């Protein structure tokens, strides 16, 4: 059982706002804030390089902690300044050729989608979108039927940015493994929200972000690359940390996933992400997920009962993201209305997940996203505010 009162005491932001934008950027808990302050204070007082040396053990700990969070080995983890860059490093290092096919979902996050379009335009790859089941997640049978000798990658997000869907990533992994096709999973919206086990999922690469359900700082993310898949990627960039020069005219690529990093880092953020991951594991990811499902389920039901509000979530299994439209109101108007009542929510525009929003004919959605520190009273206050709009 989660001690919600303790979680809120440890989350200063809960004293100011009703924060229902955890899928955008959550509120950092005190241990994360303290770690970042401690690091920055040391940096201010003693210098950047010197502080890095003083904190070396704690900074190294991030690899073990993220590995533990997703059941990987620490050599399979790289840190990055965002999930997008982490994902890019994996995706572009696939070095596609003309005629290669990638299979993906209708609900791809726009940055990933635009990367597919970029390689379609520059490399001549084919981007094929796998249809959904009637409940809105990737149709695994359809995926399997679409596989042929040209498919070089299966790439999808675990939880889309703009609906309640949780994709069946383990089943996708089974198909990928059966056919020996590389599998890249974007776990930006799921990491910290629900349990993730890369061994069970069977993905070769996975990206995650710090600031959302992990409750770490902004500007930080990570990449997982399975160790025996690592040699199959040709890093798109190399530099002194990732490919040390061993002779004046020779370099050697690092033999771990850190070959996808950069030497320069925001170390305070790295530490913050590490502490955030430990904090989440100490609470228990299963317990966090259980509470998120309860809060989001209640919000869906209560919002759906309000005249003029239409909940647009999909998914046989639904997550902490609840999306809705309000008759006669622009989504930004709704966000503003709620903001005036100290309720933080965000919006998904038609461009956030372009294929999905276009197929469903949706211009924009209000997006409310719950975390374990939210309360039933906050759900009620949201519902009351929406009744009054
Ligand atoms: C599904 C998905 N992938 C990737 C990202 C990008 O994460 P970051 O901003 O850390 O690069 C987001 C952010 O909203 C997302 O929703």
PDB file of N, CA and C in Angstrom, residues 36-126:
ATOM      1  N   UNK A  36      20.105  17.201  -6.578  1.00  0.00           N
ATOM      2  CA  UNK A  36      20.496  18.183  -7.605  1.00  0.00           C
ATOM      3  C   UNK A  36      21.123  19.415  -6.938  1.00  0.00           C
ATOM      4  N   UNK A  37      20.482  19.887  -5.864  1.00  0.00           N
ATOM      5  CA  UNK A  37      21.026  21.060  -5.157  1.00  0.00           C
ATOM      6  C   UNK A  37      22.419  20.761  -4.600  1.00  0.00           C
ATOM      7  N   UNK A  38      22.548  19.591  -4.013  1.00  0.00           N
ATOM      8  CA  UNK A  38      23.835  19.207  -3.404  1.00  0.00           C
ATOM      9  C   UNK A  38      24.927  19.218  -4.480  1.00  0.00           C
ATOM     10  N   UNK A  39      24.588  18.664  -5.633  1.00  0.00           N
ATOM     11  CA  UNK A  39      25.591  18.604  -6.709  1.00  0.00           C
ATOM     12  C   UNK A  39      25.938  20.012  -7.208  1.00  0.00           C
ATOM     13  N   UNK A  40      24.898  20.811  -7.442  1.00  0.00           N
ATOM     14  CA  UNK A  40      25.142  22.161  -7.982  1.00  0.00           C
ATOM     15  C   UNK A  40      25.879  23.045  -6.974  1.00  0.00           C
ATOM     16  N   UNK A  41      25.519  22.901  -5.691  1.00  0.00           N
ATOM     17  CA  UNK A  41      26.217  23.693  -4.665  1.00  0.00           C
ATOM     18  C   UNK A  41      27.709  23.357  -4.665  1.00  0.00           C
ATOM     19  N   UNK A  42      28.002  22.068  -4.791  1.00  0.00           N
ATOM     20  CA  UNK A  42      29.406  21.649  -4.817  1.00  0.00           C
ATOM     21  C   UNK A  42      30.096  22.213  -6.059  1.00  0.00           C
ATOM     22  N   UNK A  43      29.382  22.167  -7.162  1.00  0.00           N
ATOM     23  CA  UNK A  43      29.957  22.681  -8.420  1.00  0.00           C
ATOM     24  C   UNK A  43      30.246  24.179  -8.299  1.00  0.00           C
ATOM     25  N   UNK A  44      29.288  24.893  -7.708  1.00  0.00           N
ATOM     26  CA  UNK A  44      29.458  26.345  -7.528  1.00  0.00           C
ATOM     27  C   UNK A  44      30.662  26.613  -6.617  1.00  0.00           C
ATOM     28  N   UNK A  45      30.785  25.785  -5.591  1.00  0.00           N
ATOM     29  CA  UNK A  45      31.826  26.026  -4.595  1.00  0.00           C
ATOM     30  C   UNK A  45      33.206  25.527  -4.980  1.00  0.00           C
ATOM     31  N   UNK A  46      33.256  24.458  -5.775  1.00  0.00           N
ATOM     32  CA  UNK A  46      34.561  23.805  -5.971  1.00  0.00           C
ATOM     33  C   UNK A  46      34.956  23.575  -7.422  1.00  0.00           C
ATOM     34  N   UNK A  47      34.053  23.850  -8.360  1.00  0.00           N
ATOM     35  CA  UNK A  47      34.426  23.671  -9.772  1.00  0.00           C
ATOM     36  C   UNK A  47      33.826  22.416 -10.371  1.00  0.00           C
ATOM     37  N   UNK A  48      33.578  22.468 -11.674  1.00  0.00           N
ATOM     38  CA  UNK A  48      32.861  21.404 -12.386  1.00  0.00           C
ATOM     39  C   UNK A  48      33.608  20.075 -12.432  1.00  0.00           C
ATOM     40  N   UNK A  49      34.856  20.101 -12.848  1.00  0.00           N
ATOM     41  CA  UNK A  49      35.612  18.844 -12.977  1.00  0.00           C
ATOM     42  C   UNK A  49      35.865  18.225 -11.604  1.00  0.00           C
ATOM     43  N   UNK A  50      36.156  19.116 -10.641  1.00  0.00           N
ATOM     44  CA  UNK A  50      36.467  18.661  -9.289  1.00  0.00           C
ATOM     45  C   UNK A  50      35.230  18.025  -8.649  1.00  0.00           C
ATOM     46  N   UNK A  51      34.069  18.614  -8.926  1.00  0.00           N
ATOM     47  CA  UNK A  51      32.819  18.066  -8.382  1.00  0.00           C
ATOM     48  C   UNK A  51      32.508  16.715  -9.016  1.00  0.00           C
ATOM     49  N   UNK A  52      32.735  16.627 -10.288  1.00  0.00           N
ATOM     50  CA  UNK A  52      32.517  15.347 -10.978  1.00  0.00           C
ATOM     51  C   UNK A  52      33.370  14.249 -10.313  1.00  0.00           C
ATOM     52  N   UNK A  53      34.622  14.593 -10.009  1.00  0.00           N
ATOM     53  CA  UNK A  53      35.499  13.598  -9.361  1.00  0.00           C
ATOM     54  C   UNK A  53      34.983  13.266  -7.958  1.00  0.00           C
ATOM     55  N   UNK A  54      34.514  14.287  -7.244  1.00  0.00           N
ATOM     56  CA  UNK A  54      34.044  14.058  -5.875  1.00  0.00           C
ATOM     57  C   UNK A  54      32.787  13.180  -5.855  1.00  0.00           C
ATOM     58  N   UNK A  55      31.990  13.261  -6.915  1.00  0.00           N
ATOM     59  CA  UNK A  55      30.711  12.522  -6.965  1.00  0.00           C
ATOM     60  C   UNK A  55      30.808  11.265  -7.829  1.00  0.00           C
ATOM     61  N   UNK A  56      32.022  10.857  -8.183  1.00  0.00           N
ATOM     62  CA  UNK A  56      32.148   9.820  -9.211  1.00  0.00           C
ATOM     63  C   UNK A  56      31.357   8.544  -8.880  1.00  0.00           C
ATOM     64  N   UNK A  57      31.375   8.128  -7.632  1.00  0.00           N
ATOM     65  CA  UNK A  57      30.686   6.880  -7.282  1.00  0.00           C
ATOM     66  C   UNK A  57      29.174   7.046  -7.455  1.00  0.00           C
ATOM     67  N   UNK A  58      28.646   8.185  -7.000  1.00  0.00           N
ATOM     68  CA  UNK A  58      27.201   8.415  -7.137  1.00  0.00           C
ATOM     69  C   UNK A  58      26.799   8.534  -8.607  1.00  0.00           C
ATOM     70  N   UNK A  59      27.656   9.185  -9.401  1.00  0.00           N
ATOM     71  CA  UNK A  59      27.329   9.347 -10.825  1.00  0.00           C
ATOM     72  C   UNK A  59      27.377   7.992 -11.536  1.00  0.00           C
ATOM     73  N   UNK A  60      28.356   7.171 -11.173  1.00  0.00           N
ATOM     74  CA  UNK A  60      28.443   5.835 -11.775  1.00  0.00           C
ATOM     75  C   UNK A  60      27.208   4.999 -11.431  1.00  0.00           C
ATOM     76  N   UNK A  61      26.635   5.296 -10.250  1.00  0.00           N
ATOM     77  CA  UNK A  61      25.487   4.528  -9.779  1.00  0.00           C
ATOM     78  C   UNK A  61      24.283   4.583 -10.705  1.00  0.00           C
ATOM     79  N   UNK A  62      24.205   5.597 -11.546  1.00  0.00           N
ATOM     80  CA  UNK A  62      23.035   5.725 -12.426  1.00  0.00           C
ATOM     81  C   UNK A  62      22.887   4.502 -13.337  1.00  0.00           C
ATOM     82  N   UNK A  63      24.002   3.946 -13.764  1.00  0.00           N
ATOM     83  CA  UNK A  63      23.925   2.813 -14.709  1.00  0.00           C
ATOM     84  C   UNK A  63      23.328   1.586 -14.020  1.00  0.00           C
ATOM     85  N   UNK A  64      23.775   1.348 -12.774  1.00  0.00           N
ATOM     86  CA  UNK A  64      23.219   0.212 -12.019  1.00  0.00           C
ATOM     87  C   UNK A  64      21.739   0.443 -11.723  1.00  0.00           C
ATOM     88  N   UNK A  65      21.410   1.685 -11.374  1.00  0.00           N
ATOM     89  CA  UNK A  65      20.034   1.967 -10.948  1.00  0.00           C
ATOM     90  C   UNK A  65      19.057   1.836 -12.112  1.00  0.00           C
ATOM     91  N   UNK A  66      19.414   2.420 -13.254  1.00  0.00           N
ATOM     92  CA  UNK A  66      18.514   2.305 -14.414  1.00  0.00           C
ATOM     93  C   UNK A  66      18.450   0.844 -14.874  1.00  0.00           C
ATOM     94  N   UNK A  67      19.594   0.169 -14.814  1.00  0.00           N
ATOM     95  CA  UNK A  67      19.607  -1.255 -15.208  1.00  0.00           C
ATOM     96  C   UNK A  67      18.663  -2.051 -14.308  1.00  0.00           C
ATOM     97  N   UNK A  68      18.727  -1.776 -13.017  1.00  0.00           N
ATOM     98  CA  UNK A  68      17.845  -2.486 -12.074  1.00  0.00           C
ATOM     99  C   UNK A  68      16.369  -2.187 -12.372  1.00  0.00           C
ATOM    100  N   UNK A  69      16.100  -0.936 -12.713  1.00  0.00           N
ATOM    101  CA  UNK A  69      14.724  -0.518 -12.995  1.00  0.00           C
ATOM    102  C   UNK A  69      14.109  -1.289 -14.171  1.00  0.00           C
ATOM    103  N   UNK A  70      14.936  -1.640 -15.147  1.00  0.00           N
ATOM    104  CA  UNK A  70      14.378  -2.294 -16.350  1.00  0.00           C
ATOM    105  C   UNK A  70      14.902  -3.728 -16.522  1.00  0.00           C
ATOM    106  N   UNK A  71      15.578  -4.241 -15.496  1.00  0.00           N
ATOM    107  CA  UNK A  71      16.135  -5.602 -15.518  1.00  0.00           C
ATOM    108  C   UNK A  71      17.140  -5.800 -16.661  1.00  0.00           C
ATOM    109  N   UNK A  72      18.092  -4.886 -16.718  1.00  0.00           N
ATOM    110  CA  UNK A  72      19.160  -4.989 -17.721  1.00  0.00           C
ATOM    111  C   UNK A  72      20.492  -5.081 -16.986  1.00  0.00           C
ATOM    112  N   UNK A  73      21.572  -5.093 -17.747  1.00  0.00           N
ATOM    113  CA  UNK A  73      22.902  -5.025 -17.157  1.00  0.00           C
ATOM    114  C   UNK A  73      23.380  -3.578 -17.259  1.00  0.00           C
ATOM    115  N   UNK A  74      24.170  -3.124 -16.298  1.00  0.00           N
ATOM    116  CA  UNK A  74      24.565  -1.706 -16.318  1.00  0.00           C
ATOM    117  C   UNK A  74      25.379  -1.353 -17.564  1.00  0.00           C
ATOM    118  N   UNK A  75      26.055  -2.344 -18.152  1.00  0.00           N
ATOM    119  CA  UNK A  75      26.826  -2.072 -19.383  1.00  0.00           C
ATOM    120  C   UNK A  75      25.905  -1.817 -20.585  1.00  0.00           C
ATOM    121  N   UNK A  76      24.614  -2.072 -20.392  1.00  0.00           N
ATOM    122  CA  UNK A  76      23.657  -1.902 -21.496  1.00  0.00           C
ATOM    123  C   UNK A  76      22.957  -0.533 -21.456  1.00  0.00           C
ATOM    124  N   UNK A  77      23.381   0.339 -20.523  1.00  0.00           N
ATOM    125  CA  UNK A  77      22.714   1.630 -20.318  1.00  0.00           C
ATOM    126  C   UNK A  77      23.623   2.786 -20.742  1.00  0.00           C
ATOM    127  N   UNK A  78      23.042   3.745 -21.449  1.00  0.00           N
ATOM    128  CA  UNK A  78      23.712   5.019 -21.743  1.00  0.00           C
ATOM    129  C   UNK A  78      22.804   6.127 -21.242  1.00  0.00           C
ATOM    130  N   UNK A  79      23.394   7.222 -20.754  1.00  0.00           N
ATOM    131  CA  UNK A  79      22.554   8.370 -20.394  1.00  0.00           C
ATOM    132  C   UNK A  79      22.630   9.398 -21.514  1.00  0.00           C
ATOM    133  N   UNK A  80      21.599  10.231 -21.543  1.00  0.00           N
ATOM    134  CA  UNK A  80      21.464  11.163 -22.657  1.00  0.00           C
ATOM    135  C   UNK A  80      20.746  12.414 -22.147  1.00  0.00           C
ATOM    136  N   UNK A  81      20.792  13.496 -22.941  1.00  0.00           N
ATOM    137  CA  UNK A  81      20.118  14.705 -22.456  1.00  0.00           C
ATOM    138  C   UNK A  81      18.621  14.716 -22.765  1.00  0.00           C
ATOM    139  N   UNK A  82      18.107  13.688 -23.395  1.00  0.00           N
ATOM    140  CA  UNK A  82      16.657  13.545 -23.566  1.00  0.00           C
ATOM    141  C   UNK A  82      16.372  12.143 -24.089  1.00  0.00           C
ATOM    142  N   UNK A  83      15.119  11.744 -23.966  1.00  0.00           N
ATOM    143  CA  UNK A  83      14.720  10.464 -24.553  1.00  0.00           C
ATOM    144  C   UNK A  83      14.809  10.549 -26.068  1.00  0.00           C
ATOM    145  N   UNK A  84      14.532  11.729 -26.598  1.00  0.00           N
ATOM    146  CA  UNK A  84      14.565  11.881 -28.057  1.00  0.00           C
ATOM    147  C   UNK A  84      15.965  11.601 -28.593  1.00  0.00           C
ATOM    148  N   UNK A  85      16.980  12.203 -27.957  1.00  0.00           N
ATOM    149  CA  UNK A  85      18.351  11.966 -28.436  1.00  0.00           C
ATOM    150  C   UNK A  85      18.766  10.509 -28.212  1.00  0.00           C
ATOM    151  N   UNK A  86      18.335   9.941 -27.092  1.00  0.00           N
ATOM    152  CA  UNK A  86      18.665   8.536 -26.821  1.00  0.00           C
ATOM    153  C   UNK A  86      18.074   7.667 -27.938  1.00  0.00           C
ATOM    154  N   UNK A  87      16.834   7.914 -28.235  1.00  0.00           N
ATOM    155  CA  UNK A  87      16.128   7.151 -29.268  1.00  0.00           C
ATOM    156  C   UNK A  87      16.810   7.373 -30.624  1.00  0.00           C
ATOM    157  N   UNK A  88      17.133   8.652 -30.930  1.00  0.00           N
ATOM    158  CA  UNK A  88      17.804   8.977 -32.203  1.00  0.00           C
ATOM    159  C   UNK A  88      19.104   8.199 -32.359  1.00  0.00           C
ATOM    160  N   UNK A  89      19.870   8.137 -31.264  1.00  0.00           N
ATOM    161  CA  UNK A  89      21.169   7.464 -31.341  1.00  0.00           C
ATOM    162  C   UNK A  89      20.991   6.000 -31.740  1.00  0.00           C
ATOM    163  N   UNK A  90      19.958   5.376 -31.229  1.00  0.00           N
ATOM    164  CA  UNK A  90      19.695   3.982 -31.601  1.00  0.00           C
ATOM    165  C   UNK A  90      19.154   3.908 -33.030  1.00  0.00           C
ATOM    166  N   UNK A  91      18.147   4.714 -33.293  1.00  0.00           N
ATOM    167  CA  UNK A  91      17.455   4.619 -34.585  1.00  0.00           C
ATOM    168  C   UNK A  91      18.406   4.913 -35.750  1.00  0.00           C
ATOM    169  N   UNK A  92      19.111   6.051 -35.671  1.00  0.00           N
ATOM    170  CA  UNK A  92      19.971   6.426 -36.804  1.00  0.00           C
ATOM    171  C   UNK A  92      21.189   5.504 -36.920  1.00  0.00           C
ATOM    172  N   UNK A  93      21.582   4.880 -35.799  1.00  0.00           N
ATOM    173  CA  UNK A  93      22.728   3.968 -35.849  1.00  0.00           C
ATOM    174  C   UNK A  93      22.369   2.629 -36.497  1.00  0.00           C
ATOM    175  N   UNK A  94      21.113   2.449 -36.857  1.00  0.00           N
ATOM    176  CA  UNK A  94      20.714   1.253 -37.611  1.00  0.00           C
ATOM    177  C   UNK A  94      21.251   1.319 -39.045  1.00  0.00           C
ATOM    178  N   UNK A  95      21.563   2.540 -39.508  1.00  0.00           N
ATOM    179  CA  UNK A  95      22.133   2.752 -40.853  1.00  0.00           C
ATOM    180  C   UNK A  95      21.344   2.018 -41.939  1.00  0.00           C
ATOM    181  N   UNK A  96      20.157   2.494 -42.150  1.00  0.00           N
ATOM    182  CA  UNK A  96      19.254   1.857 -43.115  1.00  0.00           C
ATOM    183  C   UNK A  96      19.732   2.050 -44.549  1.00  0.00           C
ATOM    184  N   UNK A  97      19.331   1.143 -45.416  1.00  0.00           N
ATOM    185  CA  UNK A  97      19.599   1.253 -46.856  1.00  0.00           C
ATOM    186  C   UNK A  97      18.284   1.402 -47.603  1.00  0.00           C
ATOM    187  N   UNK A  98      18.400   1.856 -48.830  1.00  0.00           N
ATOM    188  CA  UNK A  98      17.215   1.993 -49.683  1.00  0.00           C
ATOM    189  C   UNK A  98      16.466   0.657 -49.760  1.00  0.00           C
ATOM    190  N   UNK A  99      15.166   0.726 -49.634  1.00  0.00           N
ATOM    191  CA  UNK A  99      14.354  -0.494 -49.746  1.00  0.00           C
ATOM    192  C   UNK A  99      14.084  -1.163 -48.403  1.00  0.00           C
ATOM    193  N   UNK A 100      14.833  -0.765 -47.381  1.00  0.00           N
ATOM    194  CA  UNK A 100      14.549  -1.338 -46.048  1.00  0.00           C
ATOM    195  C   UNK A 100      13.165  -0.888 -45.608  1.00  0.00           C
ATOM    196  N   UNK A 101      12.485  -1.788 -44.917  1.00  0.00           N
ATOM    197  CA  UNK A 101      11.157  -1.433 -44.384  1.00  0.00           C
ATOM    198  C   UNK A 101      11.225  -1.326 -42.869  1.00  0.00           C
ATOM    199  N   UNK A 102      10.492  -0.359 -42.323  1.00  0.00           N
ATOM    200  CA  UNK A 102      10.283  -0.365 -40.878  1.00  0.00           C
ATOM    201  C   UNK A 102       8.783  -0.480 -40.625  1.00  0.00           C
ATOM    202  N   UNK A 103       8.460  -1.191 -39.547  1.00  0.00           N
ATOM    203  CA  UNK A 103       7.052  -1.354 -39.171  1.00  0.00           C
ATOM    204  C   UNK A 103       6.813  -0.605 -37.870  1.00  0.00           C
ATOM    205  N   UNK A 104       5.747   0.178 -37.858  1.00  0.00           N
ATOM    206  CA  UNK A 104       5.481   1.001 -36.684  1.00  0.00           C
ATOM    207  C   UNK A 104       3.978   1.100 -36.417  1.00  0.00           C
ATOM    208  N   UNK A 105       3.608   1.980 -35.487  1.00  0.00           N
ATOM    209  CA  UNK A 105       2.199   2.078 -35.087  1.00  0.00           C
ATOM    210  C   UNK A 105       1.565   3.377 -35.593  1.00  0.00           C
ATOM    211  N   UNK A 106       0.270   3.434 -35.473  1.00  0.00           N
ATOM    212  CA  UNK A 106      -0.457   4.663 -35.840  1.00  0.00           C
ATOM    213  C   UNK A 106      -0.205   5.763 -34.814  1.00  0.00           C
ATOM    214  N   UNK A 107       0.234   5.364 -33.618  1.00  0.00           N
ATOM    215  CA  UNK A 107       0.249   6.321 -32.501  1.00  0.00           C
ATOM    216  C   UNK A 107       1.637   6.873 -32.216  1.00  0.00           C
ATOM    217  N   UNK A 108       2.532   6.774 -33.183  1.00  0.00           N
ATOM    218  CA  UNK A 108       3.900   7.233 -32.932  1.00  0.00           C
ATOM    219  C   UNK A 108       3.959   8.691 -32.512  1.00  0.00           C
ATOM    220  N   UNK A 109       4.827   8.939 -31.557  1.00  0.00           N
ATOM    221  CA  UNK A 109       5.145  10.292 -31.105  1.00  0.00           C
ATOM    222  C   UNK A 109       5.756  11.053 -32.280  1.00  0.00           C
ATOM    223  N   UNK A 110       5.422  12.339 -32.375  1.00  0.00           N
ATOM    224  CA  UNK A 110       5.761  13.068 -33.596  1.00  0.00           C
ATOM    225  C   UNK A 110       7.264  13.095 -33.900  1.00  0.00           C
ATOM    226  N   UNK A 111       8.124  13.183 -32.883  1.00  0.00           N
ATOM    227  CA  UNK A 111       9.562  13.227 -33.170  1.00  0.00           C
ATOM    228  C   UNK A 111      10.038  11.920 -33.819  1.00  0.00           C
ATOM    229  N   UNK A 112       9.495  10.797 -33.353  1.00  0.00           N
ATOM    230  CA  UNK A 112       9.870   9.519 -33.956  1.00  0.00           C
ATOM    231  C   UNK A 112       9.322   9.444 -35.385  1.00  0.00           C
ATOM    232  N   UNK A 113       8.084   9.866 -35.524  1.00  0.00           N
ATOM    233  CA  UNK A 113       7.447   9.818 -36.839  1.00  0.00           C
ATOM    234  C   UNK A 113       8.233  10.651 -37.852  1.00  0.00           C
ATOM    235  N   UNK A 114       8.665  11.836 -37.420  1.00  0.00           N
ATOM    236  CA  UNK A 114       9.372  12.715 -38.345  1.00  0.00           C
ATOM    237  C   UNK A 114      10.746  12.108 -38.703  1.00  0.00           C
ATOM    238  N   UNK A 115      11.333  11.356 -37.780  1.00  0.00           N
ATOM    239  CA  UNK A 115      12.596  10.662 -38.102  1.00  0.00           C
ATOM    240  C   UNK A 115      12.361   9.594 -39.172  1.00  0.00           C
ATOM    241  N   UNK A 116      11.224   8.906 -39.107  1.00  0.00           N
ATOM    242  CA  UNK A 116      10.906   7.906 -40.152  1.00  0.00           C
ATOM    243  C   UNK A 116      10.769   8.615 -41.507  1.00  0.00           C
ATOM    244  N   UNK A 117      10.036   9.738 -41.473  1.00  0.00           N
ATOM    245  CA  UNK A 117       9.821  10.476 -42.738  1.00  0.00           C
ATOM    246  C   UNK A 117      11.160  10.992 -43.280  1.00  0.00           C
ATOM    247  N   UNK A 118      12.024  11.400 -42.372  1.00  0.00           N
ATOM    248  CA  UNK A 118      13.346  11.907 -42.768  1.00  0.00           C
ATOM    249  C   UNK A 118      14.137  10.815 -43.498  1.00  0.00           C
ATOM    250  N   UNK A 119      14.143   9.600 -42.940  1.00  0.00           N
ATOM    251  CA  UNK A 119      14.902   8.533 -43.606  1.00  0.00           C
ATOM    252  C   UNK A 119      14.181   8.021 -44.852  1.00  0.00           C
ATOM    253  N   UNK A 120      12.884   8.190 -44.881  1.00  0.00           N
ATOM    254  CA  UNK A 120      12.170   7.850 -46.127  1.00  0.00           C
ATOM    255  C   UNK A 120      12.620   8.804 -47.228  1.00  0.00           C
ATOM    256  N   UNK A 121      12.733  10.103 -46.864  1.00  0.00           N
ATOM    257  CA  UNK A 121      13.119  11.108 -47.865  1.00  0.00           C
ATOM    258  C   UNK A 121      14.599  10.998 -48.246  1.00  0.00           C
ATOM    259  N   UNK A 122      15.462  10.712 -47.275  1.00  0.00           N
ATOM    260  CA  UNK A 122      16.904  10.772 -47.549  1.00  0.00           C
ATOM    261  C   UNK A 122      17.507   9.424 -47.917  1.00  0.00           C
ATOM    262  N   UNK A 123      16.911   8.326 -47.432  1.00  0.00           N
ATOM    263  CA  UNK A 123      17.506   6.991 -47.659  1.00  0.00           C
ATOM    264  C   UNK A 123      16.617   6.087 -48.507  1.00  0.00           C
ATOM    265  N   UNK A 124      15.381   6.476 -48.699  1.00  0.00           N
ATOM    266  CA  UNK A 124      14.485   5.629 -49.490  1.00  0.00           C
ATOM    267  C   UNK A 124      13.966   4.422 -48.725  1.00  0.00           C
ATOM    268  N   UNK A 125      13.866   4.539 -47.397  1.00  0.00           N
ATOM    269  CA  UNK A 125      13.260   3.423 -46.654  1.00  0.00           C
ATOM    270  C   UNK A 125      11.742   3.490 -46.808  1.00  0.00           C
ATOM    271  N   UNK A 126      11.094   2.375 -46.512  1.00  0.00           N
ATOM    272  CA  UNK A 126       9.629   2.340 -46.537  1.00  0.00           C
ATOM    273  C   UNK A 126       9.121   2.305 -45.100  1.00  0.00           C
TER     274      UNK A 126
END
